[in-house]
Amino acid sequence: MTATPGEATGPTGSTGTKDTTNATDAVNATEITDERLRRWRLVLGGEEADGTGCVLAGQDAAMDGALTALYGKDGKGRSGRDRSAGLGASAPSVARWLGDIRTYFPSSVVQVMQRDAIDRLGLSTLLLEPEMLEAVEADVHLVGTLLSLNKVMPETTKETARAVVRKVVEDLEKRLASRTRATLTGALDRSTRVSRPRHQDIDWNRTIAANLKHYLPEYRTIVPERLIGYGRASQSVKKEVVLCVDQSGSMAASVVYASVFGAVLASMRSIATRLVVFDTAVVDLTDQLDDPVDVLFGTQLGGGTDINRALAYCQSQITRPADTVVVLISDLYEGGIRDEMLKRVAAMKASGVQFVTLLALSDEGAPAYDREHAAALAALDAPAFACTPDLFPEVMAAAIEKRPLPIPDAA
């Protein structure tokens, strides 16, 4: 039998294949459209004017309920319209909501939603209840909130709060400690030069530069009459590091990370580490660096800022300027004497101190900061920039070796 034009020729016929492909494409296009409408419906909140025409059911409806509870009538949703629910101030309903969002959303989204709940709905007071703390997803921002509530926290909650903070701190130490120690150990080794190094310790770049005058054209080589090598760090103290941390409320995440890094640096025998926190008063927490949780609960987030007073104290503790790195972590909103602050920075740099200014030590990037003070510090060759925790070891290594700091392009 001869097939007529336009008829299928069986399973392998070209017309049948095209029809199947077209049908599959149509199904895929419909699925993509439905998924987009579903997502927009979850974003917009289901008011009559959302325009999606999408009806949610099952788990999608439950997810929408969790979003509605947070971005509902107690505050404008992201679309700008009111939704029709809210968490209120009921601890049981909040506990159920915390369980729901952990069921429906990944950990990173849960942390954002928790943060929004605390900011938008005023749920900070509920964190004073042990049951609430056990239900939340712990992160750096939650630790900052707990520290701000430390002074009003009842004794029944403090033990749970310390457990939450300790979990976050231990996770951060696992993530950051090994790389920090390895990076800084290498920097300390390289910062000590020797003139009769072993072969594996030769610094070839510096050796070649020092022996260029001994170049032999006929052999196209350099005779290395003088070898320059890396020194090996001994158990004695090679460098001193002073972390001077602004504990105003906007610096909460920076305080957490600085405490963890302070503990890591303090564990290195070749670095003498001092941790100083300040608002309008100055507190030296160096003797607590063996436990960063104790350090964090020794801070008091909030209040004013007196950078000049803090730097005056740090300056008084410096005994070996040429071997000292001072790291000021602050948004630079100075409530003290501005000119005196700048004079202290200039005096420390003139004495040989490596001075580093970080606007933030966090994952969020540069916060709001005093641009006039930042420009003044830059004029003193102490540029101010935001630093992520992952970049911090490289910044410290550069300061220890007295080479240019790896300032992020975005700064």
PDB file of C-alpha atoms in Angstrom, residues 250-251 254 329-333 358-362 364-371 385-387:
ATOM      1  CA  SER A 250      24.174  48.366  63.221  1.00  0.00           C
ATOM      2  CA  MET A 251      27.411  46.389  63.644  1.00  0.00           C
ATOM      3  CA  SER A 254      30.533  42.320  62.485  1.00  0.00           C
ATOM      4  CA  ILE A 329      35.826  47.653  62.467  1.00  0.00           C
ATOM      5  CA  SER A 330      33.291  50.490  62.426  1.00  0.00           C
ATOM      6  CA  ASP A 331      30.820  52.363  60.237  1.00  0.00           C
ATOM      7  CA  LEU A 332      32.804  55.487  61.269  1.00  0.00           C
ATOM      8  CA  TYR A 333      29.882  57.473  62.653  1.00  0.00           C
ATOM      9  CA  LEU A 358      36.820  47.780  57.868  1.00  0.00           C
ATOM     10  CA  LEU A 359      33.370  49.308  57.464  1.00  0.00           C
ATOM     11  CA  ALA A 360      31.886  45.893  58.126  1.00  0.00           C
ATOM     12  CA  LEU A 361      33.011  42.308  58.638  1.00  0.00           C
ATOM     13  CA  SER A 362      29.978  40.490  57.281  1.00  0.00           C
ATOM     14  CA  GLU A 364      26.220  41.814  53.417  1.00  0.00           C
ATOM     15  CA  GLY A 365      28.805  44.227  51.996  1.00  0.00           C
ATOM     16  CA  ALA A 366      29.233  47.901  52.840  1.00  0.00           C
ATOM     17  CA  PRO A 367      26.628  49.332  55.239  1.00  0.00           C
ATOM     18  CA  ALA A 368      25.695  52.980  55.601  1.00  0.00           C
ATOM     19  CA  TYR A 369      28.845  54.738  56.798  1.00  0.00           C
ATOM     20  CA  ASP A 370      30.340  58.179  57.294  1.00  0.00           C
ATOM     21  CA  ARG A 371      31.871  58.942  53.903  1.00  0.00           C
ATOM     22  CA  PHE A 385      36.221  49.114  52.923  1.00  0.00           C
ATOM     23  CA  ALA A 386      33.756  46.357  53.706  1.00  0.00           C
ATOM     24  CA  CYS A 387      35.201  42.878  54.099  1.00  0.00           C
TER      25      CYS A 387
END
